[in-house]
Coordinates of C-alpha atoms in Angstrom, one line a residue:
M676 CA 9.2 -19.6 7.4
V677 CA 6.3 -17.3 6.4
V678 CA 6.6 -13.5 7.0
T679 CA 3.6 -11.3 6.4
L680 CA 3.7 -7.5 6.9
V681 CA 0.7 -5.2 7.4
P682 CA 1.2 -1.4 6.9
K683 CA 1.6 0.6 10.1
N684 CA -1.4 2.9 10.2
R685 CA -1.8 3.9 13.8
K686 CA -1.8 7.6 13.0
L687 CA -4.0 7.1 9.9
I688 CA -6.5 5.3 12.0
Y689 CA -6.6 8.1 14.6
V690 CA -7.1 10.7 12.0
F691 CA -9.9 8.7 10.2
S692 CA -11.7 8.1 13.7
M693 CA -11.4 12.0 14.6
A694 CA -12.8 12.8 11.1
L695 CA -15.7 10.3 11.6
V696 CA -16.6 11.7 14.9
V697 CA -16.4 15.3 13.7
I698 CA -18.3 14.8 10.7
A699 CA -21.0 12.8 12.4
L700 CA -21.4 15.4 15.1
I701 CA -21.6 18.3 12.4
V702 CA -24.0 16.4 10.3
G703 CA -26.2 15.0 13.1
G704 CA -26.2 18.4 15.2
G705 CA -26.9 20.5 12.1
S706 CA -29.8 18.3 11.0
V707 CA -31.4 18.0 14.4
Y708 CA -31.1 21.7 14.7
L709 CA -32.8 22.5 11.2
L710 CA -35.5 20.0 12.1
E711 CA -36.1 21.4 15.5
M712 CA -36.6 24.8 13.9
K713 CA -39.2 23.2 11.7
K714 CA -37.5 25.2 8.9
N715 CA -35.3 24.1 6.0
F716 CA -36.6 20.4 5.9
N717 CA -34.8 20.0 2.5
L718 CA -31.6 21.5 3.7
A719 CA -31.5 19.2 6.8
M720 CA -32.1 16.1 4.4
L721 CA -29.4 17.4 2.0
L722 CA -27.0 17.9 4.8
L723 CA -27.7 14.3 6.1
L724 CA -27.4 12.9 2.6
A725 CA -24.0 14.7 2.1
G726 CA -22.7 13.7 5.4
G727 CA -23.8 10.1 4.9
I728 CA -22.0 9.9 1.6
F729 CA -18.8 11.5 3.0
I730 CA -18.8 9.1 6.0
F731 CA -19.4 6.2 3.5
I732 CA -16.3 7.2 1.4
L733 CA -14.4 7.7 4.5
L734 CA -15.1 4.2 5.7
L735 CA -14.4 2.8 2.3
A736 CA -10.9 4.4 2.6
W737 CA -10.4 2.9 6.1
P738 CA -6.9 1.5 6.6
S739 CA -7.0 -2.2 6.2
S740 CA -5.3 -5.0 8.3
V741 CA -4.9 -7.4 5.2
P742 CA -1.2 -8.4 4.8
V743 CA 0.4 -6.4 2.0
L744 CA 3.7 -8.1 1.9
T745 CA 4.1 -11.9 2.2
M746 CA 7.4 -13.9 2.0
N747 CA 7.5 -17.8 2.1
E748 CA 9.8 -20.5 1.0
D749 CA 8.9 -19.9 -2.6
G750 CA 9.2 -16.0 -2.9
I751 CA 7.8 -12.8 -2.1
S752 CA 4.4 -11.1 -2.9
D753 CA 3.4 -7.5 -2.6
R754 CA -0.3 -7.1 -3.1
R755 CA 0.3 -3.5 -4.5
L756 CA 2.5 -4.7 -7.3
G757 CA -0.2 -6.8 -8.8
V758 CA 2.3 -9.5 -10.3
G759 CA 1.4 -12.2 -7.7
M760 CA 4.1 -14.4 -6.2
I761 CA 7.8 -13.4 -7.3
L762 CA 9.8 -16.5 -7.2
W763 CA 13.3 -16.3 -5.1
S764 CA 15.0 -18.0 -8.1
D765 CA 13.9 -15.1 -10.4
I766 CA 15.4 -12.4 -8.3
E767 CA 19.0 -11.6 -9.6
D768 CA 19.8 -8.9 -7.0
V769 CA 18.1 -6.5 -4.6
Q770 CA 19.1 -3.0 -3.6
I771 CA 17.5 -0.3 -1.5
E772 CA 16.7 3.2 -2.7
N773 CA 16.1 6.0 -0.1
R774 CA 14.3 8.8 -2.0
Y775 CA 11.4 11.2 -1.7
D776 CA 11.0 12.4 1.8
N777 CA 13.0 9.4 3.3
N778 CA 10.8 6.7 1.7
H779 CA 12.5 3.4 1.3
F780 CA 12.1 1.2 -1.7
I781 CA 13.4 -2.3 -2.3
C782 CA 14.4 -2.6 -5.9
L783 CA 14.4 -6.0 -7.5
R784 CA 16.5 -6.7 -10.4
M785 CA 15.0 -9.6 -12.0
V786 CA 16.5 -12.3 -14.2
D787 CA 13.4 -11.8 -16.8
P788 CA 11.3 -8.9 -15.6
E789 CA 8.9 -9.3 -18.5
K790 CA 7.8 -12.6 -17.1
Y791 CA 6.1 -10.3 -14.3
V792 CA 5.6 -7.3 -16.1
S793 CA 3.4 -9.1 -18.7
R794 CA 0.9 -9.7 -15.9
L795 CA 0.3 -6.0 -15.3
T796 CA -2.5 -4.0 -17.0
G797 CA -3.8 -0.5 -17.0
A798 CA -2.9 1.6 -13.9
K799 CA -0.5 -0.7 -12.4
L800 CA 1.5 -1.0 -15.6
L801 CA 1.4 2.8 -16.1
N802 CA 2.5 3.1 -12.3
M803 CA 5.4 0.8 -13.1
R804 CA 6.6 2.6 -16.2
H805 CA 6.4 5.9 -14.3
S806 CA 8.5 4.3 -11.3
Q807 CA 11.0 3.1 -14.1
K808 CA 11.3 6.6 -15.5
L809 CA 12.1 8.0 -11.8
G810 CA 15.2 5.6 -11.8
F811 CA 13.8 2.6 -10.0
T812 CA 13.9 -1.1 -11.3
M813 CA 10.7 -2.5 -13.0
L814 CA 9.7 -4.2 -9.8
N815 CA 10.2 -2.2 -6.4
I816 CA 8.5 -2.5 -3.2
D817 CA 7.7 0.5 -0.9
V818 CA 8.6 -0.6 2.5
S819 CA 8.1 3.0 4.3
A820 CA 4.8 1.7 5.6
F821 CA 6.1 -1.2 7.6
D822 CA 7.4 -1.3 11.1
I823 CA 10.5 -3.1 9.8
D824 CA 14.1 -2.0 9.3
P825 CA 14.4 -1.7 5.4
L826 CA 18.1 -2.9 5.5
E827 CA 17.1 -6.1 7.4
L828 CA 14.2 -6.6 5.0
M829 CA 16.5 -6.3 2.1
E830 CA 19.1 -8.7 3.5
H831 CA 16.3 -11.3 4.1
I832 CA 15.3 -11.0 0.5
R833 CA 18.9 -11.0 -0.7
K834 CA 19.7 -14.2 1.2
S835 CA 16.5 -16.0 0.2
A836 CA 17.1 -15.2 -3.5
S837 CA 20.8 -16.3 -3.4
A838 CA 19.8 -19.5 -1.6
H839 CA 17.3 -20.3 -4.5
R840 CA 19.6 -19.1 -7.3
G841 CA 20.2 -21.8 -9.9
R842 CA 16.9 -23.5 -9.1
R843 CA 14.8 -21.8 -11.8
A844 CA 11.7 -23.5 -13.1

């Protein structure tokens, strides 16, 4: 069985869409007004350029529909972690943490966490170390963005890991 989860982003898409429409109206209307007046051609072009750059940045930050969390018969993979597929047989235990404005984190206690942590570089490694200082395990999955019960997901991970325990490669 393969399970893929995409973050819920209905509100975010609505906010992004409204912001895009408002910015386009302001930039377009302001530029047309300035050009109609045959004054401030440079200001009109600057307004168009600034609005275009802002819209471009907004489109780059547009919520993605690419699966973030994938679980299959081999293990679990969270694109945000940056460690690739975590094998079920490498997961010793799993617990859920409910911290920071009711955000849910599934914390994975690994048999050999360095096997995965050694794959991290730069910002992802710093983020992992920071999470560890906050009291989390080395590898944890933020499940607040998914339309799934965190306890149900944790139990699925726990059952899959215990079913593969002893099959370490």
